C-alpha cells in the first residue's frame, strides 16, 4: 500500500490484463501476493500509510463508512497488529536524515539498488532536519498508541533494539503470538538487512545531544 509500490503493481497488472485493478481487486491482489503457504499474510504499514487506507477503500461497498478499526478488521480477516517501534528516537531520526539525503533506505548483501539523482554524495549534518524527524517519529508513535487505545486493540509490541539484540528470539515470540505450531523449531536464515550506522552516526548523535542540551 505504499504509493510507489501500488503504482508499480498496477502497471504490471495492466501489461497482462485487459482491465485495470479496482480498489476491491487491488485489495484481493495484495492479500494474495502477501500470503505465504501457511495462510498468513503480513503487511507493513507506516502510520501515514495506515491513515490513508480508509480513503483508498471508500469505494468498496462492504468497507464504506466504517471506522478505521472495523474497516481494517473486515479488510484483513483475523487481523492482528505487531507494533514495531524504537526506544532511541534520536538515532532513528539520524538514520532517517541519512536515508532521505542519500536515497539509501536499505543495505542488503548482493542486492543492487537503482541509482537516482539523490543516491550520490555525502549527507550533511542538519540539526533542524534531524529535529523534525525526531518530532515526527514521536508523533507517529503517539498516533499508533491513540488508535490502539481508542479501538480496544492490544498489539504485540516489539522494539527495534530487542529485535537487533535477539533476532531469533523476537521472531519466535511473534510466531508464538500468532499460534504457529512448533514456533521454537523454526529454522531462520540470518537477517538480510545490514545495519547502516557507523562512525558518522556516533558523531552526529553527539552533536545532536549537545544541541538539545543547550
mmCIF file with all atom_site columns, C-alpha atoms in Angstrom:
data_model
loop_
_atom_site.group_PDB
_atom_site.id
_atom_site.type_symbol
_atom_site.label_atom_id
_atom_site.label_alt_id
_atom_site.label_comp_id
_atom_site.label_asym_id
_atom_site.label_entity_id
_atom_site.label_seq_id
_atom_site.pdbx_PDB_ins_code
_atom_site.Cartn_x
_atom_site.Cartn_y
_atom_site.Cartn_z
_atom_site.occupancy
_atom_site.B_iso_or_equiv
_atom_site.pdbx_formal_charge
_atom_site.auth_seq_id
_atom_site.auth_comp_id
_atom_site.auth_asym_id
_atom_site.auth_atom_id
_atom_site.pdbx_PDB_model_num
ATOM 1   C CA . UNK A 1 1   ? 0.000   0.000   0.000   1.00 0.00 ? 1   UNK A CA 1
ATOM 2   C CA . UNK A 1 2   ? 3.000   2.252   -0.450  1.00 0.00 ? 2   UNK A CA 1
ATOM 3   C CA . UNK A 1 3   ? 2.015   4.655   -3.237  1.00 0.00 ? 3   UNK A CA 1
ATOM 4   C CA . UNK A 1 4   ? 5.044   3.874   -5.419  1.00 0.00 ? 4   UNK A CA 1
ATOM 5   C CA . UNK A 1 5   ? 4.665   0.114   -4.960  1.00 0.00 ? 5   UNK A CA 1
ATOM 6   C CA . UNK A 1 6   ? 0.947   0.318   -5.708  1.00 0.00 ? 6   UNK A CA 1
ATOM 7   C CA . UNK A 1 7   ? 1.651   2.186   -8.949  1.00 0.00 ? 7   UNK A CA 1
ATOM 8   C CA . UNK A 1 8   ? 4.195   -0.473  -9.960  1.00 0.00 ? 8   UNK A CA 1
ATOM 9   C CA . UNK A 1 9   ? 1.799   -3.303  -9.136  1.00 0.00 ? 9   UNK A CA 1
ATOM 10  C CA . UNK A 1 10  ? -0.950  -1.674  -11.190 1.00 0.00 ? 10  UNK A CA 1
ATOM 11  C CA . UNK A 1 11  ? 1.403   -1.106  -14.120 1.00 0.00 ? 11  UNK A CA 1
ATOM 12  C CA . UNK A 1 12  ? 2.489   -4.769  -14.130 1.00 0.00 ? 12  UNK A CA 1
ATOM 13  C CA . UNK A 1 13  ? -1.148  -5.858  -13.918 1.00 0.00 ? 13  UNK A CA 1
ATOM 14  C CA . UNK A 1 14  ? -2.073  -3.753  -16.967 1.00 0.00 ? 14  UNK A CA 1
ATOM 15  C CA . UNK A 1 15  ? 0.628   -5.447  -19.022 1.00 0.00 ? 15  UNK A CA 1
ATOM 16  C CA . UNK A 1 16  ? -1.049  -8.825  -18.505 1.00 0.00 ? 16  UNK A CA 1
ATOM 17  C CA . UNK A 1 17  ? -4.749  -7.936  -18.282 1.00 0.00 ? 17  UNK A CA 1
ATOM 18  C CA . UNK A 1 18  ? -7.273  -6.023  -20.334 1.00 0.00 ? 18  UNK A CA 1
ATOM 19  C CA . UNK A 1 19  ? -8.748  -4.225  -17.318 1.00 0.00 ? 19  UNK A CA 1
ATOM 20  C CA . UNK A 1 20  ? -7.319  -2.127  -14.524 1.00 0.00 ? 20  UNK A CA 1
ATOM 21  C CA . UNK A 1 21  ? -7.460  -3.088  -10.865 1.00 0.00 ? 21  UNK A CA 1
ATOM 22  C CA . UNK A 1 22  ? -10.406 -1.661  -8.947  1.00 0.00 ? 22  UNK A CA 1
ATOM 23  C CA . UNK A 1 23  ? -9.773  -0.877  -5.254  1.00 0.00 ? 23  UNK A CA 1
ATOM 24  C CA . UNK A 1 24  ? -11.518 -4.131  -4.280  1.00 0.00 ? 24  UNK A CA 1
ATOM 25  C CA . UNK A 1 25  ? -9.460  -6.103  -6.799  1.00 0.00 ? 25  UNK A CA 1
ATOM 26  C CA . UNK A 1 26  ? -6.250  -4.429  -5.637  1.00 0.00 ? 26  UNK A CA 1
ATOM 27  C CA . UNK A 1 27  ? -7.002  -5.390  -2.030  1.00 0.00 ? 27  UNK A CA 1
ATOM 28  C CA . UNK A 1 28  ? -7.556  -9.013  -3.082  1.00 0.00 ? 28  UNK A CA 1
ATOM 29  C CA . UNK A 1 29  ? -4.397  -8.877  -5.194  1.00 0.00 ? 29  UNK A CA 1
ATOM 30  C CA . UNK A 1 30  ? -2.333  -7.556  -2.275  1.00 0.00 ? 30  UNK A CA 1
ATOM 31  C CA . UNK A 1 31  ? -3.693  -10.212 0.091   1.00 0.00 ? 31  UNK A CA 1
ATOM 32  C CA . UNK A 1 32  ? -2.998  -12.967 -2.410  1.00 0.00 ? 32  UNK A CA 1
ATOM 33  C CA . UNK A 1 33  ? 0.545   -11.740 -3.155  1.00 0.00 ? 33  UNK A CA 1
ATOM 34  C CA . UNK A 1 34  ? 1.333   -11.305 0.527   1.00 0.00 ? 34  UNK A CA 1
ATOM 35  C CA . UNK A 1 35  ? 0.057   -14.660 1.788   1.00 0.00 ? 35  UNK A CA 1
ATOM 36  C CA . UNK A 1 36  ? 2.517   -17.496 2.370   1.00 0.00 ? 36  UNK A CA 1
ATOM 37  C CA . UNK A 1 37  ? 1.653   -21.229 2.225   1.00 0.00 ? 37  UNK A CA 1
ATOM 38  C CA . UNK A 1 38  ? 0.713   -21.299 5.918   1.00 0.00 ? 38  UNK A CA 1
ATOM 39  C CA . UNK A 1 39  ? -2.151  -18.906 5.178   1.00 0.00 ? 39  UNK A CA 1
ATOM 40  C CA . UNK A 1 40  ? -0.646  -15.873 6.907   1.00 0.00 ? 40  UNK A CA 1
ATOM 41  C CA . UNK A 1 41  ? -0.410  -12.530 5.154   1.00 0.00 ? 41  UNK A CA 1
ATOM 42  C CA . UNK A 1 42  ? 1.999   -9.948  6.532   1.00 0.00 ? 42  UNK A CA 1
ATOM 43  C CA . UNK A 1 43  ? 1.673   -6.273  5.625   1.00 0.00 ? 43  UNK A CA 1
ATOM 44  C CA . UNK A 1 44  ? 3.947   -3.474  6.837   1.00 0.00 ? 44  UNK A CA 1
ATOM 45  C CA . UNK A 1 45  ? 2.403   -0.026  7.202   1.00 0.00 ? 45  UNK A CA 1
ATOM 46  C CA . UNK A 1 46  ? 3.858   3.227   8.431   1.00 0.00 ? 46  UNK A CA 1
ATOM 47  C CA . UNK A 1 47  ? 1.262   5.317   10.233  1.00 0.00 ? 47  UNK A CA 1
ATOM 48  C CA . UNK A 1 48  ? 0.774   7.758   7.354   1.00 0.00 ? 48  UNK A CA 1
ATOM 49  C CA . UNK A 1 49  ? 0.095   4.813   5.017   1.00 0.00 ? 49  UNK A CA 1
ATOM 50  C CA . UNK A 1 50  ? -2.296  3.287   7.530   1.00 0.00 ? 50  UNK A CA 1
ATOM 51  C CA . UNK A 1 51  ? -4.164  6.600   7.857   1.00 0.00 ? 51  UNK A CA 1
ATOM 52  C CA . UNK A 1 52  ? -4.698  6.707   4.074   1.00 0.00 ? 52  UNK A CA 1
ATOM 53  C CA . UNK A 1 53  ? -6.342  3.275   3.830   1.00 0.00 ? 53  UNK A CA 1
ATOM 54  C CA . UNK A 1 54  ? -9.940  4.367   4.643   1.00 0.00 ? 54  UNK A CA 1
ATOM 55  C CA . UNK A 1 55  ? -9.912  6.814   1.717   1.00 0.00 ? 55  UNK A CA 1
ATOM 56  C CA . UNK A 1 56  ? -8.473  4.121   -0.566  1.00 0.00 ? 56  UNK A CA 1
ATOM 57  C CA . UNK A 1 57  ? -11.251 1.703   0.399   1.00 0.00 ? 57  UNK A CA 1
ATOM 58  C CA . UNK A 1 58  ? -14.284 4.015   0.436   1.00 0.00 ? 58  UNK A CA 1
ATOM 59  C CA . UNK A 1 59  ? -15.442 2.747   -2.973  1.00 0.00 ? 59  UNK A CA 1
ATOM 60  C CA . UNK A 1 60  ? -15.606 -0.841  -1.689  1.00 0.00 ? 60  UNK A CA 1
ATOM 61  C CA . UNK A 1 61  ? -19.254 -1.253  -0.590  1.00 0.00 ? 61  UNK A CA 1
ATOM 62  C CA . UNK A 1 62  ? -18.557 -3.638  2.302   1.00 0.00 ? 62  UNK A CA 1
ATOM 63  C CA . UNK A 1 63  ? -15.991 -1.208  3.746   1.00 0.00 ? 63  UNK A CA 1
ATOM 64  C CA . UNK A 1 64  ? -17.655 2.131   3.059   1.00 0.00 ? 64  UNK A CA 1
ATOM 65  C CA . UNK A 1 65  ? -18.463 4.325   6.040   1.00 0.00 ? 65  UNK A CA 1
ATOM 66  C CA . UNK A 1 66  ? -16.699 2.181   8.638   1.00 0.00 ? 66  UNK A CA 1
ATOM 67  C CA . UNK A 1 67  ? -14.461 3.472   11.393  1.00 0.00 ? 67  UNK A CA 1
ATOM 68  C CA . UNK A 1 68  ? -10.784 2.628   10.896  1.00 0.00 ? 68  UNK A CA 1
ATOM 69  C CA . UNK A 1 69  ? -10.617 -0.335  13.292  1.00 0.00 ? 69  UNK A CA 1
ATOM 70  C CA . UNK A 1 70  ? -13.717 -2.026  11.888  1.00 0.00 ? 70  UNK A CA 1
ATOM 71  C CA . UNK A 1 71  ? -12.636 -1.292  8.323   1.00 0.00 ? 71  UNK A CA 1
ATOM 72  C CA . UNK A 1 72  ? -9.267  -2.921  8.940   1.00 0.00 ? 72  UNK A CA 1
ATOM 73  C CA . UNK A 1 73  ? -10.860 -5.942  10.612  1.00 0.00 ? 73  UNK A CA 1
ATOM 74  C CA . UNK A 1 74  ? -13.145 -6.506  7.634   1.00 0.00 ? 74  UNK A CA 1
ATOM 75  C CA . UNK A 1 75  ? -10.494 -5.838  5.000   1.00 0.00 ? 75  UNK A CA 1
ATOM 76  C CA . UNK A 1 76  ? -7.971  -8.134  6.686   1.00 0.00 ? 76  UNK A CA 1
ATOM 77  C CA . UNK A 1 77  ? -9.730  -11.133 8.311   1.00 0.00 ? 77  UNK A CA 1
ATOM 78  C CA . UNK A 1 78  ? -8.351  -12.412 11.643  1.00 0.00 ? 78  UNK A CA 1
ATOM 79  C CA . UNK A 1 79  ? -6.290  -9.249  11.908  1.00 0.00 ? 79  UNK A CA 1
ATOM 80  C CA . UNK A 1 80  ? -3.501  -8.907  14.456  1.00 0.00 ? 80  UNK A CA 1
ATOM 81  C CA . UNK A 1 81  ? -1.139  -5.986  14.936  1.00 0.00 ? 81  UNK A CA 1
ATOM 82  C CA . UNK A 1 82  ? 2.588   -6.142  15.603  1.00 0.00 ? 82  UNK A CA 1
ATOM 83  C CA . UNK A 1 83  ? 3.697   -2.663  16.664  1.00 0.00 ? 83  UNK A CA 1
ATOM 84  C CA . UNK A 1 84  ? 7.377   -2.284  15.826  1.00 0.00 ? 84  UNK A CA 1
ATOM 85  C CA . UNK A 1 85  ? 8.802   0.824   17.430  1.00 0.00 ? 85  UNK A CA 1
ATOM 86  C CA . UNK A 1 86  ? 12.155  2.103   18.615  1.00 0.00 ? 86  UNK A CA 1
ATOM 87  C CA . UNK A 1 87  ? 13.138  3.435   22.007  1.00 0.00 ? 87  UNK A CA 1
ATOM 88  C CA . UNK A 1 88  ? 16.013  5.587   20.759  1.00 0.00 ? 88  UNK A CA 1
ATOM 89  C CA . UNK A 1 89  ? 14.258  8.163   18.616  1.00 0.00 ? 89  UNK A CA 1
ATOM 90  C CA . UNK A 1 90  ? 17.409  10.258  18.265  1.00 0.00 ? 90  UNK A CA 1
ATOM 91  C CA . UNK A 1 91  ? 19.297  7.506   16.464  1.00 0.00 ? 91  UNK A CA 1
ATOM 92  C CA . UNK A 1 92  ? 16.225  6.689   14.379  1.00 0.00 ? 92  UNK A CA 1
ATOM 93  C CA . UNK A 1 93  ? 15.916  10.338  13.366  1.00 0.00 ? 93  UNK A CA 1
ATOM 94  C CA . UNK A 1 94  ? 19.569  10.417  12.314  1.00 0.00 ? 94  UNK A CA 1
ATOM 95  C CA . UNK A 1 95  ? 19.074  7.258   10.249  1.00 0.00 ? 95  UNK A CA 1
ATOM 96  C CA . UNK A 1 96  ? 16.110  8.870   8.519   1.00 0.00 ? 96  UNK A CA 1
ATOM 97  C CA . UNK A 1 97  ? 18.125  12.021  7.823   1.00 0.00 ? 97  UNK A CA 1
ATOM 98  C CA . UNK A 1 98  ? 20.888  9.977   6.175   1.00 0.00 ? 98  UNK A CA 1
ATOM 99  C CA . UNK A 1 99  ? 18.457  7.814   4.203   1.00 0.00 ? 99  UNK A CA 1
ATOM 100 C CA . UNK A 1 100 ? 16.446  10.773  2.927   1.00 0.00 ? 100 UNK A CA 1
ATOM 101 C CA . UNK A 1 101 ? 19.578  12.706  1.979   1.00 0.00 ? 101 UNK A CA 1
ATOM 102 C CA . UNK A 1 102 ? 21.160  9.807   0.068   1.00 0.00 ? 102 UNK A CA 1
ATOM 103 C CA . UNK A 1 103 ? 18.038  7.921   -1.063  1.00 0.00 ? 103 UNK A CA 1
ATOM 104 C CA . UNK A 1 104 ? 19.592  4.800   0.501   1.00 0.00 ? 104 UNK A CA 1
ATOM 105 C CA . UNK A 1 105 ? 16.908  3.159   2.615   1.00 0.00 ? 105 UNK A CA 1
ATOM 106 C CA . UNK A 1 106 ? 18.333  -0.332  2.961   1.00 0.00 ? 106 UNK A CA 1
ATOM 107 C CA . UNK A 1 107 ? 21.526  -2.340  2.544   1.00 0.00 ? 107 UNK A CA 1
ATOM 108 C CA . UNK A 1 108 ? 21.231  -5.999  1.557   1.00 0.00 ? 108 UNK A CA 1
ATOM 109 C CA . UNK A 1 109 ? 24.301  -8.033  0.644   1.00 0.00 ? 109 UNK A CA 1
ATOM 110 C CA . UNK A 1 110 ? 24.240  -8.987  -3.016  1.00 0.00 ? 110 UNK A CA 1
ATOM 111 C CA . UNK A 1 111 ? 21.205  -6.818  -3.830  1.00 0.00 ? 111 UNK A CA 1
ATOM 112 C CA . UNK A 1 112 ? 21.540  -3.955  -6.265  1.00 0.00 ? 112 UNK A CA 1
ATOM 113 C CA . UNK A 1 113 ? 19.768  -0.641  -5.885  1.00 0.00 ? 113 UNK A CA 1
ATOM 114 C CA . UNK A 1 114 ? 18.890  1.595   -8.773  1.00 0.00 ? 114 UNK A CA 1
ATOM 115 C CA . UNK A 1 115 ? 20.923  4.776   -8.768  1.00 0.00 ? 115 UNK A CA 1
ATOM 116 C CA . UNK A 1 116 ? 18.932  8.014   -8.664  1.00 0.00 ? 116 UNK A CA 1
ATOM 117 C CA . UNK A 1 117 ? 19.897  11.650  -8.781  1.00 0.00 ? 117 UNK A CA 1
ATOM 118 C CA . UNK A 1 118 ? 19.827  11.620  -4.974  1.00 0.00 ? 118 UNK A CA 1
ATOM 119 C CA . UNK A 1 119 ? 21.945  8.495   -4.498  1.00 0.00 ? 119 UNK A CA 1
ATOM 120 C CA . UNK A 1 120 ? 25.362  10.104  -4.572  1.00 0.00 ? 120 UNK A CA 1
ATOM 121 C CA . UNK A 1 121 ? 27.162  12.483  -2.285  1.00 0.00 ? 121 UNK A CA 1
ATOM 122 C CA . UNK A 1 122 ? 27.916  12.605  1.394   1.00 0.00 ? 122 UNK A CA 1
ATOM 123 C CA . UNK A 1 123 ? 24.959  13.635  3.577   1.00 0.00 ? 123 UNK A CA 1
ATOM 124 C CA . UNK A 1 124 ? 25.405  16.826  5.546   1.00 0.00 ? 124 UNK A CA 1
ATOM 125 C CA . UNK A 1 125 ? 24.621  17.211  9.222   1.00 0.00 ? 125 UNK A CA 1
ATOM 126 C CA . UNK A 1 126 ? 21.372  19.176  9.510   1.00 0.00 ? 126 UNK A CA 1
ATOM 127 C CA . UNK A 1 127 ? 20.180  19.666  13.066  1.00 0.00 ? 127 UNK A CA 1
ATOM 128 C CA . UNK A 1 128 ? 16.826  21.126  12.007  1.00 0.00 ? 128 UNK A CA 1
ATOM 129 C CA . UNK A 1 129 ? 16.078  18.133  9.762   1.00 0.00 ? 129 UNK A CA 1
ATOM 130 C CA . UNK A 1 130 ? 17.025  15.660  12.480  1.00 0.00 ? 130 UNK A CA 1
ATOM 131 C CA . UNK A 1 131 ? 14.818  17.513  14.941  1.00 0.00 ? 131 UNK A CA 1
ATOM 132 C CA . UNK A 1 132 ? 11.870  17.377  12.539  1.00 0.00 ? 132 UNK A CA 1
ATOM 133 C CA . UNK A 1 133 ? 12.348  13.639  12.025  1.00 0.00 ? 133 UNK A CA 1
ATOM 134 C CA . UNK A 1 134 ? 12.515  13.012  15.764  1.00 0.00 ? 134 UNK A CA 1
ATOM 135 C CA . UNK A 1 135 ? 9.332   15.003  16.386  1.00 0.00 ? 135 UNK A CA 1
ATOM 136 C CA . UNK A 1 136 ? 7.555   13.144  13.554  1.00 0.00 ? 136 UNK A CA 1
ATOM 137 C CA . UNK A 1 137 ? 8.605   9.771   14.994  1.00 0.00 ? 137 UNK A CA 1
ATOM 138 C CA . UNK A 1 138 ? 7.337   10.689  18.452  1.00 0.00 ? 138 UNK A CA 1
ATOM 139 C CA . UNK A 1 139 ? 4.073   11.933  16.947  1.00 0.00 ? 139 UNK A CA 1
ATOM 140 C CA . UNK A 1 140 ? 3.569   8.757   14.893  1.00 0.00 ? 140 UNK A CA 1
ATOM 141 C CA . UNK A 1 141 ? 4.094   6.594   17.986  1.00 0.00 ? 141 UNK A CA 1
ATOM 142 C CA . UNK A 1 142 ? 1.518   8.721   19.793  1.00 0.00 ? 142 UNK A CA 1
ATOM 143 C CA . UNK A 1 143 ? -0.926  8.266   16.897  1.00 0.00 ? 143 UNK A CA 1
ATOM 144 C CA . UNK A 1 144 ? -0.477  4.498   16.903  1.00 0.00 ? 144 UNK A CA 1
ATOM 145 C CA . UNK A 1 145 ? -0.931  4.399   20.657  1.00 0.00 ? 145 UNK A CA 1
ATOM 146 C CA . UNK A 1 146 ? -4.082  6.520   20.478  1.00 0.00 ? 146 UNK A CA 1
ATOM 147 C CA . UNK A 1 147 ? -5.536  4.298   17.745  1.00 0.00 ? 147 UNK A CA 1
ATOM 148 C CA . UNK A 1 148 ? -4.930  1.121   19.700  1.00 0.00 ? 148 UNK A CA 1
ATOM 149 C CA . UNK A 1 149 ? -6.372  2.564   22.934  1.00 0.00 ? 149 UNK A CA 1
ATOM 150 C CA . UNK A 1 150 ? -9.441  4.041   21.243  1.00 0.00 ? 150 UNK A CA 1
ATOM 151 C CA . UNK A 1 151 ? -10.121 0.795   19.376  1.00 0.00 ? 151 UNK A CA 1
ATOM 152 C CA . UNK A 1 152 ? -9.535  -1.502  22.328  1.00 0.00 ? 152 UNK A CA 1
ATOM 153 C CA . UNK A 1 153 ? -6.727  -3.274  20.473  1.00 0.00 ? 153 UNK A CA 1
ATOM 154 C CA . UNK A 1 154 ? -3.768  -4.883  22.249  1.00 0.00 ? 154 UNK A CA 1
ATOM 155 C CA . UNK A 1 155 ? -0.932  -5.177  19.728  1.00 0.00 ? 155 UNK A CA 1
ATOM 156 C CA . UNK A 1 156 ? 2.192   -7.213  20.197  1.00 0.00 ? 156 UNK A CA 1
ATOM 157 C CA . UNK A 1 157 ? 4.766   -4.518  20.940  1.00 0.00 ? 157 UNK A CA 1
ATOM 158 C CA . UNK A 1 158 ? 8.252   -5.137  19.607  1.00 0.00 ? 158 UNK A CA 1
ATOM 159 C CA . UNK A 1 159 ? 11.214  -2.786  19.933  1.00 0.00 ? 159 UNK A CA 1
ATOM 160 C CA . UNK A 1 160 ? 13.891  -2.416  17.263  1.00 0.00 ? 160 UNK A CA 1
ATOM 161 C CA . UNK A 1 161 ? 16.612  -2.676  19.892  1.00 0.00 ? 161 UNK A CA 1
ATOM 162 C CA . UNK A 1 162 ? 15.298  -6.047  21.097  1.00 0.00 ? 162 UNK A CA 1
ATOM 163 C CA . UNK A 1 163 ? 14.963  -7.341  17.552  1.00 0.00 ? 163 UNK A CA 1
ATOM 164 C CA . UNK A 1 164 ? 18.559  -6.354  16.806  1.00 0.00 ? 164 UNK A CA 1
ATOM 165 C CA . UNK A 1 165 ? 19.855  -7.927  20.033  1.00 0.00 ? 165 UNK A CA 1
ATOM 166 C CA . UNK A 1 166 ? 17.867  -11.163 19.777  1.00 0.00 ? 166 UNK A CA 1
ATOM 167 C CA . UNK A 1 167 ? 16.638  -11.631 16.225  1.00 0.00 ? 167 UNK A CA 1
ATOM 168 C CA . UNK A 1 168 ? 15.638  -15.270 16.556  1.00 0.00 ? 168 UNK A CA 1
ATOM 169 C CA . UNK A 1 169 ? 14.039  -14.834 19.953  1.00 0.00 ? 169 UNK A CA 1
ATOM 170 C CA . UNK A 1 170 ? 11.861  -11.959 18.782  1.00 0.00 ? 170 UNK A CA 1
ATOM 171 C CA . UNK A 1 171 ? 10.777  -13.780 15.612  1.00 0.00 ? 171 UNK A CA 1
ATOM 172 C CA . UNK A 1 172 ? 9.814   -16.830 17.668  1.00 0.00 ? 172 UNK A CA 1
ATOM 173 C CA . UNK A 1 173 ? 7.903   -14.513 20.015  1.00 0.00 ? 173 UNK A CA 1
ATOM 174 C CA . UNK A 1 174 ? 5.827   -13.274 17.065  1.00 0.00 ? 174 UNK A CA 1
ATOM 175 C CA . UNK A 1 175 ? 5.217   -16.824 15.826  1.00 0.00 ? 175 UNK A CA 1
ATOM 176 C CA . UNK A 1 176 ? 4.037   -17.937 19.263  1.00 0.00 ? 176 UNK A CA 1
ATOM 177 C CA . UNK A 1 177 ? 1.718   -14.941 19.444  1.00 0.00 ? 177 UNK A CA 1
ATOM 178 C CA . UNK A 1 178 ? 0.276   -15.970 16.071  1.00 0.00 ? 178 UNK A CA 1
ATOM 179 C CA . UNK A 1 179 ? -0.243  -19.509 17.407  1.00 0.00 ? 179 UNK A CA 1
ATOM 180 C CA . UNK A 1 180 ? 2.094   -21.039 14.839  1.00 0.00 ? 180 UNK A CA 1
ATOM 181 C CA . UNK A 1 181 ? 2.717   -24.710 15.742  1.00 0.00 ? 181 UNK A CA 1
ATOM 182 C CA . UNK A 1 182 ? 6.263   -25.584 16.845  1.00 0.00 ? 182 UNK A CA 1
ATOM 183 C CA . UNK A 1 183 ? 7.385   -21.981 16.681  1.00 0.00 ? 183 UNK A CA 1
ATOM 184 C CA . UNK A 1 184 ? 10.551  -22.795 18.630  1.00 0.00 ? 184 UNK A CA 1
ATOM 185 C CA . UNK A 1 185 ? 11.686  -25.233 15.930  1.00 0.00 ? 185 UNK A CA 1
ATOM 186 C CA . UNK A 1 186 ? 11.602  -22.771 13.051  1.00 0.00 ? 186 UNK A CA 1
ATOM 187 C CA . UNK A 1 187 ? 14.801  -22.516 11.017  1.00 0.00 ? 187 UNK A CA 1
ATOM 188 C CA . UNK A 1 188 ? 15.731  -18.893 10.396  1.00 0.00 ? 188 UNK A CA 1
ATOM 189 C CA . UNK A 1 189 ? 18.305  -17.636 7.912   1.00 0.00 ? 189 UNK A CA 1
ATOM 190 C CA . UNK A 1 190 ? 20.378  -14.665 9.096   1.00 0.00 ? 190 UNK A CA 1
ATOM 191 C CA . UNK A 1 191 ? 18.793  -11.223 8.599   1.00 0.00 ? 191 UNK A CA 1
ATOM 192 C CA . UNK A 1 192 ? 19.102  -9.914  5.044   1.00 0.00 ? 192 UNK A CA 1
ATOM 193 C CA . UNK A 1 193 ? 19.305  -6.273  6.039   1.00 0.00 ? 193 UNK A CA 1
ATOM 194 C CA . UNK A 1 194 ? 22.646  -4.946  7.226   1.00 0.00 ? 194 UNK A CA 1
ATOM 195 C CA . UNK A 1 195 ? 22.859  -2.246  9.849   1.00 0.00 ? 195 UNK A CA 1
ATOM 196 C CA . UNK A 1 196 ? 23.958  1.057   8.332   1.00 0.00 ? 196 UNK A CA 1
ATOM 197 C CA . UNK A 1 197 ? 25.032  3.022   11.402  1.00 0.00 ? 197 UNK A CA 1
ATOM 198 C CA . UNK A 1 198 ? 28.715  3.942   11.543  1.00 0.00 ? 198 UNK A CA 1
ATOM 199 C CA . UNK A 1 199 ? 31.149  6.491   12.978  1.00 0.00 ? 199 UNK A CA 1
ATOM 200 C CA . UNK A 1 200 ? 29.191  9.282   11.291  1.00 0.00 ? 200 UNK A CA 1
ATOM 201 C CA . UNK A 1 201 ? 26.122  8.225   13.239  1.00 0.00 ? 201 UNK A CA 1
ATOM 202 C CA . UNK A 1 202 ? 28.004  8.499   16.536  1.00 0.00 ? 202 UNK A CA 1
ATOM 203 C CA . UNK A 1 203 ? 29.424  11.898  15.597  1.00 0.00 ? 203 UNK A CA 1
ATOM 204 C CA . UNK A 1 204 ? 26.020  13.270  14.611  1.00 0.00 ? 204 UNK A CA 1
ATOM 205 C CA . UNK A 1 205 ? 24.427  11.801  17.739  1.00 0.00 ? 205 UNK A CA 1
ATOM 206 C CA . UNK A 1 206 ? 26.971  13.530  19.988  1.00 0.00 ? 206 UNK A CA 1
ATOM 207 C CA . UNK A 1 207 ? 26.433  16.841  18.172  1.00 0.00 ? 207 UNK A CA 1
ATOM 208 C CA . UNK A 1 208 ? 22.676  16.478  18.322  1.00 0.00 ? 208 UNK A CA 1
ATOM 209 C CA . UNK A 1 209 ? 22.652  15.653  22.018  1.00 0.00 ? 209 UNK A CA 1
ATOM 210 C CA . UNK A 1 210 ? 24.862  18.699  22.686  1.00 0.00 ? 210 UNK A CA 1
ATOM 211 C CA . UNK A 1 211 ? 22.438  20.870  20.710  1.00 0.00 ? 211 UNK A CA 1
ATOM 212 C CA . UNK A 1 212 ? 19.460  19.596  22.705  1.00 0.00 ? 212 UNK A CA 1
ATOM 213 C CA . UNK A 1 213 ? 21.290  20.095  25.977  1.00 0.00 ? 213 UNK A CA 1
ATOM 214 C CA . UNK A 1 214 ? 21.640  23.772  25.031  1.00 0.00 ? 214 UNK A CA 1
#
